[in-house]
PDB file of C-alpha atoms in Angstrom:
ATOM      1  CA  UNK Y   1     -15.042  24.393 -89.691  1.00  0.00           C
ATOM      2  CA  UNK Y   2     -17.616  26.961 -90.772  1.00  0.00           C
ATOM      3  CA  UNK Y   3     -20.194  28.048 -88.185  1.00  0.00           C
ATOM      4  CA  UNK Y   4     -23.275  29.837 -89.499  1.00  0.00           C
ATOM      5  CA  UNK Y   5     -26.405  31.557 -88.257  1.00  0.00           C
ATOM      6  CA  UNK Y   6     -29.791  32.793 -89.398  1.00  0.00           C
ATOM      7  CA  UNK Y   7     -32.337  35.031 -87.701  1.00  0.00           C
ATOM      8  CA  UNK Y   8     -35.184  33.075 -89.317  1.00  0.00           C
ATOM      9  CA  UNK Y   9     -36.048  29.382 -89.404  1.00  0.00           C
ATOM     10  CA  UNK Y  10     -36.849  27.394 -92.543  1.00  0.00           C
ATOM     11  CA  UNK Y  11     -40.544  27.619 -91.591  1.00  0.00           C
ATOM     12  CA  UNK Y  12     -40.389  31.410 -91.370  1.00  0.00           C
ATOM     13  CA  UNK Y  13     -38.260  31.971 -94.485  1.00  0.00           C
ATOM     14  CA  UNK Y  14     -39.538  29.095 -96.601  1.00  0.00           C
ATOM     15  CA  UNK Y  15     -36.099  27.784 -97.543  1.00  0.00           C
ATOM     16  CA  UNK Y  16     -32.710  27.080 -95.996  1.00  0.00           C
ATOM     17  CA  UNK Y  17     -30.448  30.113 -95.716  1.00  0.00           C
ATOM     18  CA  UNK Y  18     -27.396  31.191 -93.712  1.00  0.00           C
ATOM     19  CA  UNK Y  19     -27.133  34.923 -93.102  1.00  0.00           C
ATOM     20  CA  UNK Y  20     -23.598  34.931 -91.743  1.00  0.00           C
ATOM     21  CA  UNK Y  21     -20.651  32.622 -91.203  1.00  0.00           C
ATOM     22  CA  UNK Y  22     -17.482  32.484 -89.146  1.00  0.00           C
ATOM     23  CA  UNK Y  23     -14.968  29.803 -88.332  1.00  0.00           C
ATOM     24  CA  UNK Y  24     -12.589  28.586 -85.696  1.00  0.00           C
ATOM     25  CA  UNK Y  25     -10.790  25.284 -85.211  1.00  0.00           C
ATOM     26  CA  UNK Y  26      -9.591  22.348 -87.275  1.00  0.00           C
ATOM     27  CA  UNK Y  27     -10.546  18.703 -87.641  1.00  0.00           C
ATOM     28  CA  UNK Y  28      -9.954  15.440 -89.476  1.00  0.00           C
ATOM     29  CA  UNK Y  29     -12.392  14.157 -92.097  1.00  0.00           C
ATOM     30  CA  UNK Y  30     -12.967  10.463 -91.349  1.00  0.00           C
ATOM     31  CA  UNK Y  31     -15.025   7.719 -92.988  1.00  0.00           C
ATOM     32  CA  UNK Y  32     -16.772   5.020 -90.978  1.00  0.00           C
ATOM     33  CA  UNK Y  33     -19.940   2.946 -91.262  1.00  0.00           C
ATOM     34  CA  UNK Y  34     -20.661   4.335 -94.760  1.00  0.00           C
ATOM     35  CA  UNK Y  35     -20.675   7.907 -93.502  1.00  0.00           C
ATOM     36  CA  UNK Y  36     -18.314  10.848 -93.189  1.00  0.00           C
ATOM     37  CA  UNK Y  37     -17.560  12.442 -89.814  1.00  0.00           C
ATOM     38  CA  UNK Y  38     -15.319  15.192 -88.503  1.00  0.00           C
ATOM     39  CA  UNK Y  39     -13.029  14.136 -85.651  1.00  0.00           C
ATOM     40  CA  UNK Y  40     -12.228  17.278 -83.684  1.00  0.00           C
ATOM     41  CA  UNK Y  41     -11.772  18.853 -80.258  1.00  0.00           C
ATOM     42  CA  UNK Y  42     -15.000  19.327 -78.328  1.00  0.00           C
ATOM     43  CA  UNK Y  43     -14.034  22.822 -77.191  1.00  0.00           C
ATOM     44  CA  UNK Y  44     -14.064  23.931 -80.842  1.00  0.00           C
ATOM     45  CA  UNK Y  45     -17.803  23.316 -80.836  1.00  0.00           C
ATOM     46  CA  UNK Y  46     -18.815  24.378 -77.351  1.00  0.00           C
ATOM     47  CA  UNK Y  47     -16.749  27.588 -77.451  1.00  0.00           C
ATOM     48  CA  UNK Y  48     -17.600  28.803 -80.945  1.00  0.00           C
ATOM     49  CA  UNK Y  49     -20.972  27.504 -82.139  1.00  0.00           C
ATOM     50  CA  UNK Y  50     -23.648  30.204 -82.257  1.00  0.00           C
ATOM     51  CA  UNK Y  51     -26.318  30.294 -79.526  1.00  0.00           C
ATOM     52  CA  UNK Y  52     -29.152  27.865 -80.264  1.00  0.00           C
ATOM     53  CA  UNK Y  53     -31.659  30.616 -81.081  1.00  0.00           C
ATOM     54  CA  UNK Y  54     -29.355  31.906 -83.851  1.00  0.00           C
ATOM     55  CA  UNK Y  55     -28.269  28.629 -85.406  1.00  0.00           C
ATOM     56  CA  UNK Y  56     -29.379  27.419 -88.799  1.00  0.00           C
ATOM     57  CA  UNK Y  57     -30.791  23.909 -89.109  1.00  0.00           C
ATOM     58  CA  UNK Y  58     -27.269  22.681 -89.917  1.00  0.00           C
ATOM     59  CA  UNK Y  59     -25.030  25.050 -87.948  1.00  0.00           C
ATOM     60  CA  UNK Y  60     -21.623  23.540 -88.856  1.00  0.00           C
ATOM     61  CA  UNK Y  61     -20.253  23.113 -92.371  1.00  0.00           C
ATOM     62  CA  UNK Y  62     -16.981  21.572 -93.500  1.00  0.00           C
ATOM     63  CA  UNK Y  63     -15.654  21.909 -97.086  1.00  0.00           C
ATOM     64  CA  UNK Y  64     -15.950  18.559 -98.859  1.00  0.00           C
ATOM     65  CA  UNK Y  65     -12.462  18.958-100.331  1.00  0.00           C
ATOM     66  CA  UNK Y  66      -9.095  19.649 -98.747  1.00  0.00           C
ATOM     67  CA  UNK Y  67      -8.719  22.602-101.093  1.00  0.00           C
ATOM     68  CA  UNK Y  68     -12.264  24.018-101.151  1.00  0.00           C
ATOM     69  CA  UNK Y  69     -13.891  23.823-104.557  1.00  0.00           C
ATOM     70  CA  UNK Y  70     -16.982  25.907-103.897  1.00  0.00           C
ATOM     71  CA  UNK Y  71     -19.273  25.348-106.864  1.00  0.00           C
ATOM     72  CA  UNK Y  72     -21.811  28.013-107.763  1.00  0.00           C
ATOM     73  CA  UNK Y  73     -25.207  27.989-109.432  1.00  0.00           C
ATOM     74  CA  UNK Y  74     -25.995  30.183-112.428  1.00  0.00           C
ATOM     75  CA  UNK Y  75     -27.455  32.639-109.925  1.00  0.00           C
ATOM     76  CA  UNK Y  76     -24.048  32.937-108.259  1.00  0.00           C
ATOM     77  CA  UNK Y  77     -25.158  31.178-105.078  1.00  0.00           C
ATOM     78  CA  UNK Y  78     -22.844  28.380-103.979  1.00  0.00           C
ATOM     79  CA  UNK Y  79     -23.995  24.765-104.040  1.00  0.00           C
ATOM     80  CA  UNK Y  80     -24.556  23.486-100.515  1.00  0.00           C
ATOM     81  CA  UNK Y  81     -23.198  20.151-101.727  1.00  0.00           C
ATOM     82  CA  UNK Y  82     -19.758  21.778-101.723  1.00  0.00           C
ATOM     83  CA  UNK Y  83     -19.915  21.338 -97.950  1.00  0.00           C
ATOM     84  CA  UNK Y  84     -20.574  18.540 -95.533  1.00  0.00           C
ATOM     85  CA  UNK Y  85     -23.340  19.650 -93.185  1.00  0.00           C
ATOM     86  CA  UNK Y  86     -23.473  18.630 -89.522  1.00  0.00           C
ATOM     87  CA  UNK Y  87     -26.255  16.365 -88.363  1.00  0.00           C
ATOM     88  CA  UNK Y  88     -25.304  15.003 -84.926  1.00  0.00           C
ATOM     89  CA  UNK Y  89     -22.458  15.353 -82.436  1.00  0.00           C
ATOM     90  CA  UNK Y  90     -21.249  12.153 -80.754  1.00  0.00           C
ATOM     91  CA  UNK Y  91     -19.466  12.941 -77.470  1.00  0.00           C
ATOM     92  CA  UNK Y  92     -16.925  10.108 -77.713  1.00  0.00           C
ATOM     93  CA  UNK Y  93     -14.739  11.845 -75.138  1.00  0.00           C
ATOM     94  CA  UNK Y  94     -17.254  10.732 -72.519  1.00  0.00           C
ATOM     95  CA  UNK Y  95     -16.340   7.100 -73.221  1.00  0.00           C
ATOM     96  CA  UNK Y  96     -12.641   7.622 -74.022  1.00  0.00           C
ATOM     97  CA  UNK Y  97      -9.856   6.070 -71.978  1.00  0.00           C
ATOM     98  CA  UNK Y  98      -8.129   8.703 -69.854  1.00  0.00           C
ATOM     99  CA  UNK Y  99      -4.887   7.060 -68.765  1.00  0.00           C
ATOM    100  CA  UNK Y 100      -2.891  10.199 -68.012  1.00  0.00           C
ATOM    101  CA  UNK Y 101      -3.548  12.616 -65.107  1.00  0.00           C
ATOM    102  CA  UNK Y 102      -2.573  15.665 -67.184  1.00  0.00           C
ATOM    103  CA  UNK Y 103      -4.509  14.918 -70.370  1.00  0.00           C
ATOM    104  CA  UNK Y 104      -8.222  15.634 -70.754  1.00  0.00           C
ATOM    105  CA  UNK Y 105      -9.245  12.803 -73.073  1.00  0.00           C
ATOM    106  CA  UNK Y 106     -12.863  13.971 -72.859  1.00  0.00           C
ATOM    107  CA  UNK Y 107     -12.108  16.879 -75.214  1.00  0.00           C
ATOM    108  CA  UNK Y 108     -12.855  14.942 -78.421  1.00  0.00           C
ATOM    109  CA  UNK Y 109     -16.048  14.520 -80.474  1.00  0.00           C
ATOM    110  CA  UNK Y 110     -17.282  13.078 -83.773  1.00  0.00           C
ATOM    111  CA  UNK Y 111     -19.472  15.374 -85.885  1.00  0.00           C
ATOM    112  CA  UNK Y 112     -21.729  13.232 -88.080  1.00  0.00           C
ATOM    113  CA  UNK Y 113     -22.631  14.609 -91.503  1.00  0.00           C
ATOM    114  CA  UNK Y 114     -25.935  14.264 -93.344  1.00  0.00           C
ATOM    115  CA  UNK Y 115     -26.327  11.452 -95.874  1.00  0.00           C
ATOM    116  CA  UNK Y 116     -27.766  13.694 -98.575  1.00  0.00           C
ATOM    117  CA  UNK Y 117     -24.469  15.546 -98.943  1.00  0.00           C
ATOM    118  CA  UNK Y 118     -22.659  12.252 -99.530  1.00  0.00           C
ATOM    119  CA  UNK Y 119     -25.224  11.404-102.196  1.00  0.00           C
ATOM    120  CA  UNK Y 120     -24.794  14.803-103.860  1.00  0.00           C
ATOM    121  CA  UNK Y 121     -21.036  14.252-104.084  1.00  0.00           C
ATOM    122  CA  UNK Y 122     -21.201  10.685-105.436  1.00  0.00           C
ATOM    123  CA  UNK Y 123     -19.158  11.509-108.521  1.00  0.00           C
ATOM    124  CA  UNK Y 124     -16.729  13.734-106.691  1.00  0.00           C
ATOM    125  CA  UNK Y 125     -15.893  12.138-103.334  1.00  0.00           C
ATOM    126  CA  UNK Y 126     -13.357  13.783-100.996  1.00  0.00           C
ATOM    127  CA  UNK Y 127      -9.847  12.782-102.093  1.00  0.00           C
ATOM    128  CA  UNK Y 128      -8.407  13.215 -98.585  1.00  0.00           C
ATOM    129  CA  UNK Y 129      -9.895  11.483 -95.546  1.00  0.00           C
ATOM    130  CA  UNK Y 130      -9.006   8.871 -92.941  1.00  0.00           C
ATOM    131  CA  UNK Y 131     -10.739   5.505 -93.354  1.00  0.00           C
ATOM    132  CA  UNK Y 132     -11.628   4.287 -89.859  1.00  0.00           C
ATOM    133  CA  UNK Y 133     -13.307   1.058 -90.913  1.00  0.00           C
ATOM    134  CA  UNK Y 134      -9.978  -0.469 -89.927  1.00  0.00           C
ATOM    135  CA  UNK Y 135      -7.230   0.821 -87.631  1.00  0.00           C
ATOM    136  CA  UNK Y 136      -4.280   0.689 -90.025  1.00  0.00           C
ATOM    137  CA  UNK Y 137      -3.971   4.462 -89.997  1.00  0.00           C
ATOM    138  CA  UNK Y 138      -4.058   4.815 -86.191  1.00  0.00           C
ATOM    139  CA  UNK Y 139      -0.939   4.859 -84.007  1.00  0.00           C
ATOM    140  CA  UNK Y 140      -1.331   2.642 -80.953  1.00  0.00           C
ATOM    141  CA  UNK Y 141       0.366   3.132 -77.607  1.00  0.00           C
ATOM    142  CA  UNK Y 142       3.380   0.988 -78.434  1.00  0.00           C
ATOM    143  CA  UNK Y 143       4.057   3.158 -81.486  1.00  0.00           C
ATOM    144  CA  UNK Y 144       5.121   6.185 -79.418  1.00  0.00           C
ATOM    145  CA  UNK Y 145       8.709   6.730 -78.287  1.00  0.00           C
ATOM    146  CA  UNK Y 146      10.664   9.620 -76.805  1.00  0.00           C
ATOM    147  CA  UNK Y 147      11.988  12.217 -79.269  1.00  0.00           C
ATOM    148  CA  UNK Y 148       9.803  10.800 -82.021  1.00  0.00           C
ATOM    149  CA  UNK Y 149       9.349  13.214 -84.943  1.00  0.00           C
ATOM    150  CA  UNK Y 150       5.692  14.232 -85.282  1.00  0.00           C
ATOM    151  CA  UNK Y 151       3.809  16.787 -87.365  1.00  0.00           C
ATOM    152  CA  UNK Y 152       0.724  18.816 -86.415  1.00  0.00           C
ATOM    153  CA  UNK Y 153      -1.502  20.430 -89.054  1.00  0.00           C
ATOM    154  CA  UNK Y 154      -4.386  22.845 -88.807  1.00  0.00           C
ATOM    155  CA  UNK Y 155      -5.817  26.237 -89.637  1.00  0.00           C
ATOM    156  CA  UNK Y 156      -4.388  28.951 -87.362  1.00  0.00           C
ATOM    157  CA  UNK Y 157      -6.750  31.828 -86.785  1.00  0.00           C
ATOM    158  CA  UNK Y 158      -4.161  34.467 -87.665  1.00  0.00           C
ATOM    159  CA  UNK Y 159      -3.992  33.081 -91.234  1.00  0.00           C
ATOM    160  CA  UNK Y 160      -7.710  32.402 -91.757  1.00  0.00           C
ATOM    161  CA  UNK Y 161      -9.839  35.516 -91.643  1.00  0.00           C
ATOM    162  CA  UNK Y 162     -13.538  35.774 -92.467  1.00  0.00           C
ATOM    163  CA  UNK Y 163     -14.010  38.964 -94.472  1.00  0.00           C
ATOM    164  CA  UNK Y 164     -17.579  40.308 -94.518  1.00  0.00           C
ATOM    165  CA  UNK Y 165     -18.533  42.661 -97.352  1.00  0.00           C
ATOM    166  CA  UNK Y 166     -19.399  46.055 -95.918  1.00  0.00           C
ATOM    167  CA  UNK Y 167     -21.597  47.240 -98.795  1.00  0.00           C
ATOM    168  CA  UNK Y 168     -25.175  47.999 -97.706  1.00  0.00           C
ATOM    169  CA  UNK Y 169     -27.396  44.968 -98.247  1.00  0.00           C
ATOM    170  CA  UNK Y 170     -24.474  42.644 -98.961  1.00  0.00           C
ATOM    171  CA  UNK Y 171     -24.445  39.275 -97.235  1.00  0.00           C
ATOM    172  CA  UNK Y 172     -21.269  37.885 -98.829  1.00  0.00           C
ATOM    173  CA  UNK Y 173     -18.460  36.460 -96.720  1.00  0.00           C
ATOM    174  CA  UNK Y 174     -15.015  35.565 -98.040  1.00  0.00           C
ATOM    175  CA  UNK Y 175     -13.071  32.993 -96.055  1.00  0.00           C
ATOM    176  CA  UNK Y 176      -9.517  31.786 -96.420  1.00  0.00           C
ATOM    177  CA  UNK Y 177      -8.186  28.251 -96.272  1.00  0.00           C
ATOM    178  CA  UNK Y 178      -4.563  28.472 -95.176  1.00  0.00           C
ATOM    179  CA  UNK Y 179      -3.265  25.299 -93.569  1.00  0.00           C
ATOM    180  CA  UNK Y 180      -0.123  25.325 -91.433  1.00  0.00           C
ATOM    181  CA  UNK Y 181       2.216  22.542 -90.304  1.00  0.00           C
ATOM    182  CA  UNK Y 182       4.384  22.343 -87.179  1.00  0.00           C
ATOM    183  CA  UNK Y 183       7.208  19.772 -86.968  1.00  0.00           C
ATOM    184  CA  UNK Y 184       8.613  18.721 -83.627  1.00  0.00           C
ATOM    185  CA  UNK Y 185       9.527  15.944 -81.195  1.00  0.00           C
ATOM    186  CA  UNK Y 186       7.323  13.924 -78.872  1.00  0.00           C
ATOM    187  CA  UNK Y 187       7.983  13.886 -75.137  1.00  0.00           C
ATOM    188  CA  UNK Y 188       5.945  11.982 -72.567  1.00  0.00           C
ATOM    189  CA  UNK Y 189       6.573  13.214 -69.039  1.00  0.00           C
ATOM    190  CA  UNK Y 190       4.701  13.924 -65.850  1.00  0.00           C
ATOM    191  CA  UNK Y 191       3.122  17.059 -67.343  1.00  0.00           C
ATOM    192  CA  UNK Y 192       1.417  15.180 -70.148  1.00  0.00           C
ATOM    193  CA  UNK Y 193       2.077  14.350 -73.766  1.00  0.00           C
ATOM    194  CA  UNK Y 194       4.074  17.290 -75.025  1.00  0.00           C
ATOM    195  CA  UNK Y 195       5.065  18.089 -78.548  1.00  0.00           C
ATOM    196  CA  UNK Y 196       8.139  20.337 -78.703  1.00  0.00           C
ATOM    197  CA  UNK Y 197       8.419  22.337 -81.912  1.00  0.00           C
ATOM    198  CA  UNK Y 198      11.617  22.995 -83.816  1.00  0.00           C
ATOM    199  CA  UNK Y 199      12.846  26.428 -84.836  1.00  0.00           C
ATOM    200  CA  UNK Y 200      11.387  28.934 -85.286  1.00  0.00           C
ATOM    201  CA  UNK Y 201       9.718  28.992 -81.837  1.00  0.00           C
ATOM    202  CA  UNK Y 202       5.954  28.559 -81.900  1.00  0.00           C
ATOM    203  CA  UNK Y 203       3.706  30.827 -79.852  1.00  0.00           C
ATOM    204  CA  UNK Y 204       0.053  30.509 -78.822  1.00  0.00           C
ATOM    205  CA  UNK Y 205      -0.833  32.968 -81.590  1.00  0.00           C
ATOM    206  CA  UNK Y 206       0.737  30.632 -84.147  1.00  0.00           C
ATOM    207  CA  UNK Y 207      -1.283  27.673 -82.855  1.00  0.00           C
ATOM    208  CA  UNK Y 208      -4.591  29.321 -81.928  1.00  0.00           C
ATOM    209  CA  UNK Y 209      -7.181  27.735 -84.220  1.00  0.00           C
ATOM    210  CA  UNK Y 210      -5.271  24.499 -84.853  1.00  0.00           C
ATOM    211  CA  UNK Y 211      -7.164  22.698 -82.072  1.00  0.00           C
ATOM    212  CA  UNK Y 212      -8.733  19.479 -83.335  1.00  0.00           C
ATOM    213  CA  UNK Y 213      -6.261  19.115 -86.191  1.00  0.00           C
ATOM    214  CA  UNK Y 214      -4.222  15.944 -86.682  1.00  0.00           C
ATOM    215  CA  UNK Y 215      -0.912  15.076 -85.057  1.00  0.00           C
ATOM    216  CA  UNK Y 216       0.756  12.335 -87.078  1.00  0.00           C
ATOM    217  CA  UNK Y 217       3.968  10.428 -87.598  1.00  0.00           C
ATOM    218  CA  UNK Y 218       6.045  10.720 -90.747  1.00  0.00           C
ATOM    219  CA  UNK Y 219       8.188   8.143 -92.517  1.00  0.00           C
ATOM    220  CA  UNK Y 220       9.900   7.780 -95.855  1.00  0.00           C
ATOM    221  CA  UNK Y 221       6.649   6.722 -97.556  1.00  0.00           C
ATOM    222  CA  UNK Y 222       2.913   7.220 -97.117  1.00  0.00           C
ATOM    223  CA  UNK Y 223       2.354   3.760 -95.661  1.00  0.00           C
ATOM    224  CA  UNK Y 224       4.188   4.796 -92.494  1.00  0.00           C
ATOM    225  CA  UNK Y 225       1.980   7.801 -91.753  1.00  0.00           C
ATOM    226  CA  UNK Y 226      -0.162   7.211 -88.665  1.00  0.00           C
ATOM    227  CA  UNK Y 227      -2.606   9.406 -86.773  1.00  0.00           C
ATOM    228  CA  UNK Y 228      -0.959  10.039 -83.397  1.00  0.00           C
ATOM    229  CA  UNK Y 229      -3.693  12.246 -81.937  1.00  0.00           C
ATOM    230  CA  UNK Y 230      -5.487  15.580 -82.135  1.00  0.00           C
ATOM    231  CA  UNK Y 231      -4.231  18.988 -81.019  1.00  0.00           C
ATOM    232  CA  UNK Y 232      -5.946  20.592 -78.013  1.00  0.00           C
ATOM    233  CA  UNK Y 233      -3.730  23.537 -76.960  1.00  0.00           C
ATOM    234  CA  UNK Y 234      -0.305  25.064 -77.349  1.00  0.00           C
ATOM    235  CA  UNK Y 235       2.105  27.923 -76.800  1.00  0.00           C
ATOM    236  CA  UNK Y 236       5.626  28.690 -75.583  1.00  0.00           C
ATOM    237  CA  UNK Y 237       7.032  26.226 -78.105  1.00  0.00           C
ATOM    238  CA  UNK Y 238       4.858  23.391 -76.757  1.00  0.00           C
ATOM    239  CA  UNK Y 239       1.887  21.739 -78.448  1.00  0.00           C
ATOM    240  CA  UNK Y 240      -0.368  19.482 -76.350  1.00  0.00           C
ATOM    241  CA  UNK Y 241      -2.462  16.742 -77.864  1.00  0.00           C
ATOM    242  CA  UNK Y 242      -4.719  13.814 -76.977  1.00  0.00           C
ATOM    243  CA  UNK Y 243      -2.944  10.610 -78.099  1.00  0.00           C
ATOM    244  CA  UNK Y 244      -4.917   8.483 -80.553  1.00  0.00           C
ATOM    245  CA  UNK Y 245      -4.829   5.390 -78.357  1.00  0.00           C
ATOM    246  CA  UNK Y 246      -7.013   7.197 -75.813  1.00  0.00           C
ATOM    247  CA  UNK Y 247      -9.953   7.610 -78.194  1.00  0.00           C
ATOM    248  CA  UNK Y 248      -9.567   4.903 -80.872  1.00  0.00           C
ATOM    249  CA  UNK Y 249     -11.802   2.443 -79.014  1.00  0.00           C
ATOM    250  CA  UNK Y 250     -14.377   5.168 -78.399  1.00  0.00           C
ATOM    251  CA  UNK Y 251     -14.547   5.805 -82.171  1.00  0.00           C
ATOM    252  CA  UNK Y 252     -15.407   2.154 -82.757  1.00  0.00           C
ATOM    253  CA  UNK Y 253     -18.146   2.417 -80.119  1.00  0.00           C
ATOM    254  CA  UNK Y 254     -19.360   5.924 -80.907  1.00  0.00           C
ATOM    255  CA  UNK Y 255     -23.012   4.854 -80.821  1.00  0.00           C
ATOM    256  CA  UNK Y 256     -22.591   4.222 -77.093  1.00  0.00           C
ATOM    257  CA  UNK Y 257     -21.571   7.862 -76.541  1.00  0.00           C
ATOM    258  CA  UNK Y 258     -23.942  10.720 -75.626  1.00  0.00           C
ATOM    259  CA  UNK Y 259     -25.461  12.232 -78.776  1.00  0.00           C
ATOM    260  CA  UNK Y 260     -26.473  15.849 -79.416  1.00  0.00           C
ATOM    261  CA  UNK Y 261     -28.847  16.612 -82.301  1.00  0.00           C
ATOM    262  CA  UNK Y 262     -27.525  19.486 -84.422  1.00  0.00           C
ATOM    263  CA  UNK Y 263     -29.949  19.226 -87.361  1.00  0.00           C
ATOM    264  CA  UNK Y 264     -33.588  18.940 -86.191  1.00  0.00           C
ATOM    265  CA  UNK Y 265     -34.360  16.689 -89.182  1.00  0.00           C
ATOM    266  CA  UNK Y 266     -32.330  14.001 -87.439  1.00  0.00           C
ATOM    267  CA  UNK Y 267     -35.341  13.482 -85.166  1.00  0.00           C
ATOM    268  CA  UNK Y 268     -37.118  11.915 -88.153  1.00  0.00           C
ATOM    269  CA  UNK Y 269     -35.009   8.769 -87.840  1.00  0.00           C
ATOM    270  CA  UNK Y 270     -33.518   6.692 -85.050  1.00  0.00           C
ATOM    271  CA  UNK Y 271     -29.700   6.663 -84.949  1.00  0.00           C
ATOM    272  CA  UNK Y 272     -29.726   3.106 -83.578  1.00  0.00           C
ATOM    273  CA  UNK Y 273     -31.701   1.628 -86.477  1.00  0.00           C
ATOM    274  CA  UNK Y 274     -30.553   3.694 -89.463  1.00  0.00           C
ATOM    275  CA  UNK Y 275     -29.022   1.833 -92.410  1.00  0.00           C
ATOM    276  CA  UNK Y 276     -26.682   4.237 -94.235  1.00  0.00           C
ATOM    277  CA  UNK Y 277     -25.394   1.302 -96.293  1.00  0.00           C
ATOM    278  CA  UNK Y 278     -28.879   0.900 -97.806  1.00  0.00           C
ATOM    279  CA  UNK Y 279     -29.090   4.628 -98.507  1.00  0.00           C
ATOM    280  CA  UNK Y 280     -25.809   4.461-100.408  1.00  0.00           C
ATOM    281  CA  UNK Y 281     -26.853   1.305-102.251  1.00  0.00           C
ATOM    282  CA  UNK Y 282     -29.970   3.139-103.431  1.00  0.00           C
ATOM    283  CA  UNK Y 283     -27.955   6.177-104.488  1.00  0.00           C
ATOM    284  CA  UNK Y 284     -25.426   4.018-106.318  1.00  0.00           C
ATOM    285  CA  UNK Y 285     -28.241   2.243-108.176  1.00  0.00           C
ATOM    286  CA  UNK Y 286     -28.946   5.582-109.874  1.00  0.00           C
ATOM    287  CA  UNK Y 287     -25.363   5.846-111.127  1.00  0.00           C
ATOM    288  CA  UNK Y 288     -24.316   4.786-114.627  1.00  0.00           C
ATOM    289  CA  UNK Y 289     -21.625   2.544-113.146  1.00  0.00           C
ATOM    290  CA  UNK Y 290     -23.266   1.047-110.054  1.00  0.00           C
ATOM    291  CA  UNK Y 291     -20.438  -1.382-109.349  1.00  0.00           C
ATOM    292  CA  UNK Y 292     -17.776   1.335-109.380  1.00  0.00           C
ATOM    293  CA  UNK Y 293     -19.920   3.517-107.122  1.00  0.00           C
ATOM    294  CA  UNK Y 294     -20.365   0.708-104.611  1.00  0.00           C
ATOM    295  CA  UNK Y 295     -16.653  -0.027-104.639  1.00  0.00           C
ATOM    296  CA  UNK Y 296     -15.819   3.577-103.844  1.00  0.00           C
ATOM    297  CA  UNK Y 297     -18.020   3.363-100.781  1.00  0.00           C
ATOM    298  CA  UNK Y 298     -16.529   0.091 -99.502  1.00  0.00           C
ATOM    299  CA  UNK Y 299     -19.752  -1.784-100.223  1.00  0.00           C
ATOM    300  CA  UNK Y 300     -18.098  -4.607-102.202  1.00  0.00           C
TER     301      UNK Y 300
END
């Protein structure tokens, strides 16, 4: 996730601009209801987003590709379409099922992205995302068992610096994109759902920044990979996560969850009556191959 700020609004400056960026936390790009969202830990947002008076109109960006392909204009400025830009935050943790006394299932949110970024990327859709229009990729409660091998992935802070140019007048920021993976075994005991890592031992420093990233099962082929949950904390060779079965129903009913507006332009429409399928149909009608475009977006 990329958090950004500006000391001036669009009205004051005359155009959208981010003066500085930073980042902290991980997430899972998901597709549902003809839109892309980021499934992540709520504390990533509440702990690290800039104060409201400093935020830009879209204060959270996420690279549209697993390996960022940041396109640039002839002027050298990057194309905003290289990123998904946050529009709303759906607090699905507020309607999640908390079945365990030691797990805070409320620490999960869906960040909704703006439709215009999807339209910009029509010909170059993200190759890696989780399709949540069905639940084939979600591990349900009966899929967990003791000493099950699981993997956690994310972007630890100690491997992902934001380097600000120090030249006078420079506003360039260079950010890294180093993903890390931790393999271990699942244990469910009275202290909560614990994920014990293998050697070498994993410390809090190794895991700090991986919150919100996926925990998933592994098998001999891709069809056996299931989302088991999202990381929320870790250290001392233990990684804690919210199991997927606690929030899968809340994802299906995200429109019933409390909603926070991140982009003020979202006030121009009503979330309960929007038709993103019609927006995508219109965008696809401008493509040379309308049928192929619709198929890519699950509209056929």
